[in-house]
Short mmCIF file of C-alpha atoms and ligand atoms in Angstrom, two decimals:
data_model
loop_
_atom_site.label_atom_id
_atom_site.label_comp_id
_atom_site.label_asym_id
_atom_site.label_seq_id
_atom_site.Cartn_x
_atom_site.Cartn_y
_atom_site.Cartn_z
CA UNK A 1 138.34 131.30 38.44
CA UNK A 2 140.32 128.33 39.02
CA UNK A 3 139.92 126.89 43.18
CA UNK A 4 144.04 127.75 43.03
CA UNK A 5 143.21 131.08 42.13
CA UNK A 6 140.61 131.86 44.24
CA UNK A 7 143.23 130.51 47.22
CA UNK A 8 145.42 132.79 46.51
CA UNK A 9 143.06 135.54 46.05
CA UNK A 10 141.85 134.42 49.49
CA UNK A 11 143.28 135.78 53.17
CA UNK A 12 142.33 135.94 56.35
CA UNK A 13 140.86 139.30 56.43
CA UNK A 14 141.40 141.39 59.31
CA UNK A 15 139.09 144.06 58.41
CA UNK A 16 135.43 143.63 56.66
CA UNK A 17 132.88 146.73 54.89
CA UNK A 18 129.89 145.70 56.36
CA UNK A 19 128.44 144.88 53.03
CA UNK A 20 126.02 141.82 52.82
CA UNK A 21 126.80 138.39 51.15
CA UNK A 22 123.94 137.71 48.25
CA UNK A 23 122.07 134.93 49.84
CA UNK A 24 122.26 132.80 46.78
CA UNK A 25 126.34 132.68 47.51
CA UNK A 26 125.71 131.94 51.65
CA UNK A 27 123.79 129.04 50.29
CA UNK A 28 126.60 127.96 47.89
CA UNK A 29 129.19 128.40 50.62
CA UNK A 30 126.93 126.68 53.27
CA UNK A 31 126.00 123.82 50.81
CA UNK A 32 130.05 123.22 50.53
CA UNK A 33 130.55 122.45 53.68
CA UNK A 34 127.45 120.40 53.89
CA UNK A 35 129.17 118.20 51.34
CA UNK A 36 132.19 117.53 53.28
CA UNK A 37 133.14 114.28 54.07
CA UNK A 38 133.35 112.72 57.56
CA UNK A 39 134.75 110.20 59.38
CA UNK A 40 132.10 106.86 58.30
CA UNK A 41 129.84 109.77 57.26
CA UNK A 42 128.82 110.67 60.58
CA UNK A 43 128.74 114.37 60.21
CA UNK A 44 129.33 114.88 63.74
CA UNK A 45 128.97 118.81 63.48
CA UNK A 46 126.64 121.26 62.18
CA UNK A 47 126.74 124.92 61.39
CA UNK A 48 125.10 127.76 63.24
CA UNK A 49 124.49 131.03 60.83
CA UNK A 50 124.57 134.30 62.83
CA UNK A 51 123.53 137.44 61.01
CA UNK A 52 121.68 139.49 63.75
CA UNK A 53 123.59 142.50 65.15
CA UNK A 54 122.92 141.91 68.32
CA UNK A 55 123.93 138.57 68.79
CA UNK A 56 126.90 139.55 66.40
CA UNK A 57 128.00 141.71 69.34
CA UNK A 58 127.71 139.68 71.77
CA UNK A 59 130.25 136.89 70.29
CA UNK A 60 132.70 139.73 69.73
CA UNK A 61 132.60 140.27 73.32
CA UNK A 62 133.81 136.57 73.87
CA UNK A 63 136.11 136.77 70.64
CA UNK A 64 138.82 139.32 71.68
CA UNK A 65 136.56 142.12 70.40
CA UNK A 66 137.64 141.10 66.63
CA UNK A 67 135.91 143.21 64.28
CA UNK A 68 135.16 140.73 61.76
CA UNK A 69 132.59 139.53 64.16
CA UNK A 70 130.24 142.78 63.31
CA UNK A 71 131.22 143.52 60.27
CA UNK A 72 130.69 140.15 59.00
CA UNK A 73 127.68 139.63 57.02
CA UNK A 74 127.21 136.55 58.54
CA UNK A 75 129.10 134.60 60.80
CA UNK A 76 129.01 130.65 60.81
CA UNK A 77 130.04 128.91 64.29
CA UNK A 78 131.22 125.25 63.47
CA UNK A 79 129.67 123.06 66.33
CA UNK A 80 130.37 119.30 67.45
CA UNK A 81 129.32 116.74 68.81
CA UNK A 82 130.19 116.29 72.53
CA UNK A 83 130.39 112.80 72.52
CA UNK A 84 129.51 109.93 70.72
CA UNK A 85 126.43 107.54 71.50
CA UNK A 86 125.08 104.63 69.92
CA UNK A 87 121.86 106.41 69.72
CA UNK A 88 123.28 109.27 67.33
CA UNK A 89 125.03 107.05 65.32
CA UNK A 90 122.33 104.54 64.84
CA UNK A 91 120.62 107.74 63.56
CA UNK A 92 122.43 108.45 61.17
CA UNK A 93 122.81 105.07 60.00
CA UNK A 94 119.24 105.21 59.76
CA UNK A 95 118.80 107.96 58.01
CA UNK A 96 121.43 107.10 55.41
CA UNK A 97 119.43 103.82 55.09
CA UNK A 98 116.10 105.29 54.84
CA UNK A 99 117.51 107.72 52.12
CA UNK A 100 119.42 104.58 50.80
CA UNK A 101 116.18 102.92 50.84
CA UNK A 102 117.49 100.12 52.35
CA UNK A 103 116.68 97.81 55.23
CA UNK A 104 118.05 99.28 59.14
CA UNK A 105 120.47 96.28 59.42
CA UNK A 106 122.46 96.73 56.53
CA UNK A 107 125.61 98.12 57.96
CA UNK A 108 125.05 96.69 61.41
CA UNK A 109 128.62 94.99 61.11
CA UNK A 110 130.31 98.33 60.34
CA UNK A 111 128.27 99.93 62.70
CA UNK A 112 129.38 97.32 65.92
CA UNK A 113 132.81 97.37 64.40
CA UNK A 114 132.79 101.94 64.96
CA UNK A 115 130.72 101.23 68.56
CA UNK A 116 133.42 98.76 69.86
CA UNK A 117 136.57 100.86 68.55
CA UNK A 118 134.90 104.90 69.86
CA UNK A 119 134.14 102.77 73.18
CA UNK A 120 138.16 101.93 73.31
CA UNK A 121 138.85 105.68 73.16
CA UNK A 122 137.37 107.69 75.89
CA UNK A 123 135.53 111.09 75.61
CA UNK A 124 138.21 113.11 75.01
CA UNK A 125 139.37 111.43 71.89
CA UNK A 126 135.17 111.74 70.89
CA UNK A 127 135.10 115.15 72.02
CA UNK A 128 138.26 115.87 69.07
CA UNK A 129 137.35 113.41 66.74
CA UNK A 130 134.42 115.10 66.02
CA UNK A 131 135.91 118.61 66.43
CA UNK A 132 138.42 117.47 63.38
CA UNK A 133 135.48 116.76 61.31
CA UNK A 134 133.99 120.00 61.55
CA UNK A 135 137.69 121.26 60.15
CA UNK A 136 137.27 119.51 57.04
CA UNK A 137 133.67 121.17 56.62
CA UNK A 138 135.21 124.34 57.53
CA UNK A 139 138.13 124.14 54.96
CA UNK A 140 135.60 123.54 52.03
CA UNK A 141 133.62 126.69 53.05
CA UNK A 142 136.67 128.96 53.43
CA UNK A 143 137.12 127.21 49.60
CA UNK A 144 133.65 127.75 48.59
CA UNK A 145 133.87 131.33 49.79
CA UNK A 146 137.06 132.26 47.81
CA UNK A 147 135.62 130.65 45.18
CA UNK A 148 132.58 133.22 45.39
CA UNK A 149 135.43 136.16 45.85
CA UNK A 150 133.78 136.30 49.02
CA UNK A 151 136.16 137.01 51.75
CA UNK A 152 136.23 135.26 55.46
CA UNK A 153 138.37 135.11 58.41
CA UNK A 154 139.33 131.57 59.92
CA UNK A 155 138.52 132.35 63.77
CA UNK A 156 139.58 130.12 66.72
CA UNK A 157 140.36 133.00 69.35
CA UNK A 158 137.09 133.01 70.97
CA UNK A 159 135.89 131.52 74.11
CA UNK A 160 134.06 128.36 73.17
CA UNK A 161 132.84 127.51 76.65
CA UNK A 162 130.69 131.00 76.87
CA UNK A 163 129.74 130.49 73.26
CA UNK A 164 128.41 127.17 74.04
CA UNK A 165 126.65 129.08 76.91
CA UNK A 166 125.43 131.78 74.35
CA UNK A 167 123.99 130.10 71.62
CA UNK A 168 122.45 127.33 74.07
CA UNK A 169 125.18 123.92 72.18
CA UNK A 170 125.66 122.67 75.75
CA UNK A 171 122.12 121.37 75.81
CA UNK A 172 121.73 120.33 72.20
CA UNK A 173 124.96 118.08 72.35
CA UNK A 174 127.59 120.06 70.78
CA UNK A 175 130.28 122.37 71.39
CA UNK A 176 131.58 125.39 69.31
CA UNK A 177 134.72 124.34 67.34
CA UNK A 178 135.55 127.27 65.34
CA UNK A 179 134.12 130.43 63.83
CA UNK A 180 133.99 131.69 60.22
CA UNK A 181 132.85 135.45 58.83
CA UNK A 182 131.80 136.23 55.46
CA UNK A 183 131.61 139.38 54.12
CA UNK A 184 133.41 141.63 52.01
CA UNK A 185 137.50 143.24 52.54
CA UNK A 186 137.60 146.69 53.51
CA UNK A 187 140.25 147.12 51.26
CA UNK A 188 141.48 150.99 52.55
CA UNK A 189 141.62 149.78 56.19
CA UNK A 190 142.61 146.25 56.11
CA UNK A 191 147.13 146.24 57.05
CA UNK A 192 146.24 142.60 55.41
CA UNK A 193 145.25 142.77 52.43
CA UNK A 194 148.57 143.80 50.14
CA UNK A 195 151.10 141.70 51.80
CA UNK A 196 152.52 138.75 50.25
CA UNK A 197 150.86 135.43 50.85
CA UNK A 198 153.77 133.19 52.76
CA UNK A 199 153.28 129.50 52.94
CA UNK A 200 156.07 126.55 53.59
CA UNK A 201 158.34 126.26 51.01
CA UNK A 202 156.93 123.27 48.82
CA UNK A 203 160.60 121.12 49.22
CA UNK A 204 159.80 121.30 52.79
CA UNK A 205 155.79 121.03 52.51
CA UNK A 206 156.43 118.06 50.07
CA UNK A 207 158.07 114.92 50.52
CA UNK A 208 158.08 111.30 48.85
CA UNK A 209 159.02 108.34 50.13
CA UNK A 210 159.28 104.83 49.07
CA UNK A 211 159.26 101.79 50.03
CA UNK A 212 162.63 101.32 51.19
CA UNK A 213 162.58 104.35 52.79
CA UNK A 214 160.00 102.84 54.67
CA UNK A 215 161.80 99.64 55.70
CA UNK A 216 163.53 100.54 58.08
CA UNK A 217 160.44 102.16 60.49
CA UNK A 218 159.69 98.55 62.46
CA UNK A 219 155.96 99.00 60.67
CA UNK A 220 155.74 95.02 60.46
CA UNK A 221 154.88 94.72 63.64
CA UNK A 222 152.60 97.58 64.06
CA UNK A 223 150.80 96.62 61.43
CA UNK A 224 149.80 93.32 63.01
CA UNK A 225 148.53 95.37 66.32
CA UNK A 226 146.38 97.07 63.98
CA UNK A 227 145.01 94.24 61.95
CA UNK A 228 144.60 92.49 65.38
CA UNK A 229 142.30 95.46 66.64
CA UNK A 230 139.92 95.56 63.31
CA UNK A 231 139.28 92.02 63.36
CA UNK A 232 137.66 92.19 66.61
C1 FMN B 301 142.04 127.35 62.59
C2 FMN B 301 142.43 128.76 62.34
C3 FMN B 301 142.25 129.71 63.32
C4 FMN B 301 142.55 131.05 63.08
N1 FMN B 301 142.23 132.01 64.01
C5 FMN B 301 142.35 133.32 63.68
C6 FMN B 301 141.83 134.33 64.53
O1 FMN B 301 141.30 134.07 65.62
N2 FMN B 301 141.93 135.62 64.11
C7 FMN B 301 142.50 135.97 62.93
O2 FMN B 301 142.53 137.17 62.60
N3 FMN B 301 143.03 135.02 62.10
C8 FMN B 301 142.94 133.72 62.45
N4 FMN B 301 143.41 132.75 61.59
C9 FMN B 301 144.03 133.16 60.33
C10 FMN B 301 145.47 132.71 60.15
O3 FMN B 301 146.33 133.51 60.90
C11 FMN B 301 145.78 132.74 58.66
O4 FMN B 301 144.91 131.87 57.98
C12 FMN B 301 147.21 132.38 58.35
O5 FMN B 301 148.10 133.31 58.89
C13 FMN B 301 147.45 132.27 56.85
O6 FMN B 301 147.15 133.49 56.20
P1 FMN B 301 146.02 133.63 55.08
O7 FMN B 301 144.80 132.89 55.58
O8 FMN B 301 145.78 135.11 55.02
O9 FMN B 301 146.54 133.06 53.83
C14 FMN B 301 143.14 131.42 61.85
C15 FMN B 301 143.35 130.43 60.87
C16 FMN B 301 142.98 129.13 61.10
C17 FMN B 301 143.16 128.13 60.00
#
């Protein structure tokens, strides 16, 4: 099955069967978004796999009781980091070094250039730079899972302060971004699952530019801010 196919296969299933994902296709669909890329490869989020019941029941409570919470096979909370720290990304530097097998100090320059421009930005910014990071990660499973004709449910109405609370991210560093079930389409009881996929019309979705086009936007002189900025 093509990836186009399997998006348009794909929906956000309002109503799931219970039945359990294989766990050689969780690992596929896990390992997809583990290969996402992130802003200077920070990979400022992680994933969280739910699968107990009780637990499971517990997030519906703080997810406006949506089924697909239980009848998920598993769920997968998308977490980020809470803010950014020279300590975690020297980490990860590190690690990517030591994998690289290459000396500590080899991206220092980057690394002073990503310190100085975070520390221009304040937490906030941190707080949804890293919570746009987990998106991409998240996109590629929802991918990964079509392409595995197994079904899942994009979820961001939940409570991610008492989820944080729940699954103890306040005290690792993190904070819940967004939520993801897998599991199968109960196809008799789901008002989804016939209708019509509707998406922007591409004219609208789509549009090109040139360079002319682009004259007239004043970008000279922005462009010099920004150039200013990197060289620092
Ligand atoms: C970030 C995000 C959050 C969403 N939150 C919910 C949700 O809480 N509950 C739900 O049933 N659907 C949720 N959706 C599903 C969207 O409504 C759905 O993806 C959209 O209408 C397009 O339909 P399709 O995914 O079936 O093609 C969410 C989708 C995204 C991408």
């Amino acid at each position: 099955m093509s990836l186009l196919t399997a998006l348009q296969w794909r929906y956000a299933t309002k109503k799931m069967n219970g039945t359990k994902v294989p766990q050689e296709k969780l690992e596929y669909i896990l390992e997809a978004a583990r290969m996402a890329p992130s802003s200077s490869g920070l990979q400022q989020y992680k994933i969280i796999v739910v699968s107990d019941p009780r637990l499971l029941e517990k997030i519906k409570g703080i997810a406006y009781n949506q089924s697909q919470i239980t009848d998920c096979s598993h769920l997968l909370v998308f977490a980020a980091w809470d803010e950014y720290t020279d300590e975690r990304i020297t980490q990860v530097f590190n690690d990517m070094m030591d994998e690289r097998q290459l000396p500590h100090d080899t991206m220092d320059s980057y690394k002073s250039v990503i310190l100085d421009l975070f520390e221009t930005k304040g937490k906030e910014w941190e707080v949804h730079h890293a919570a746009k990071q987990s998106y991409i990660s998240f996109g590629l499973a929802i991918a990964a899972a079509a392409e595995q004709k197994v079904d899942a449910t994009p979820i961001e109405g939940f409570l991610p302060d008492q989820l944080d609370i729940l699954l103890k991210l306040k005290e690792q560093g993190y904070r819940s971004t967004v939520l993801l079930p897998l599991g199968y389409r109960d196809e008799a009881n789901d008002w989804l699952v016939h209708m019509k996929k509707v998406r922007t019309r591409k004219e609208v979705f789509i549009t090109e530019m040139t360079y002319e086009d682009a004259e007239q936007s004043g970008f000279e002189a922005m462009s010099q801010g920004l150039d200013g900025l990197m060289q620092k």
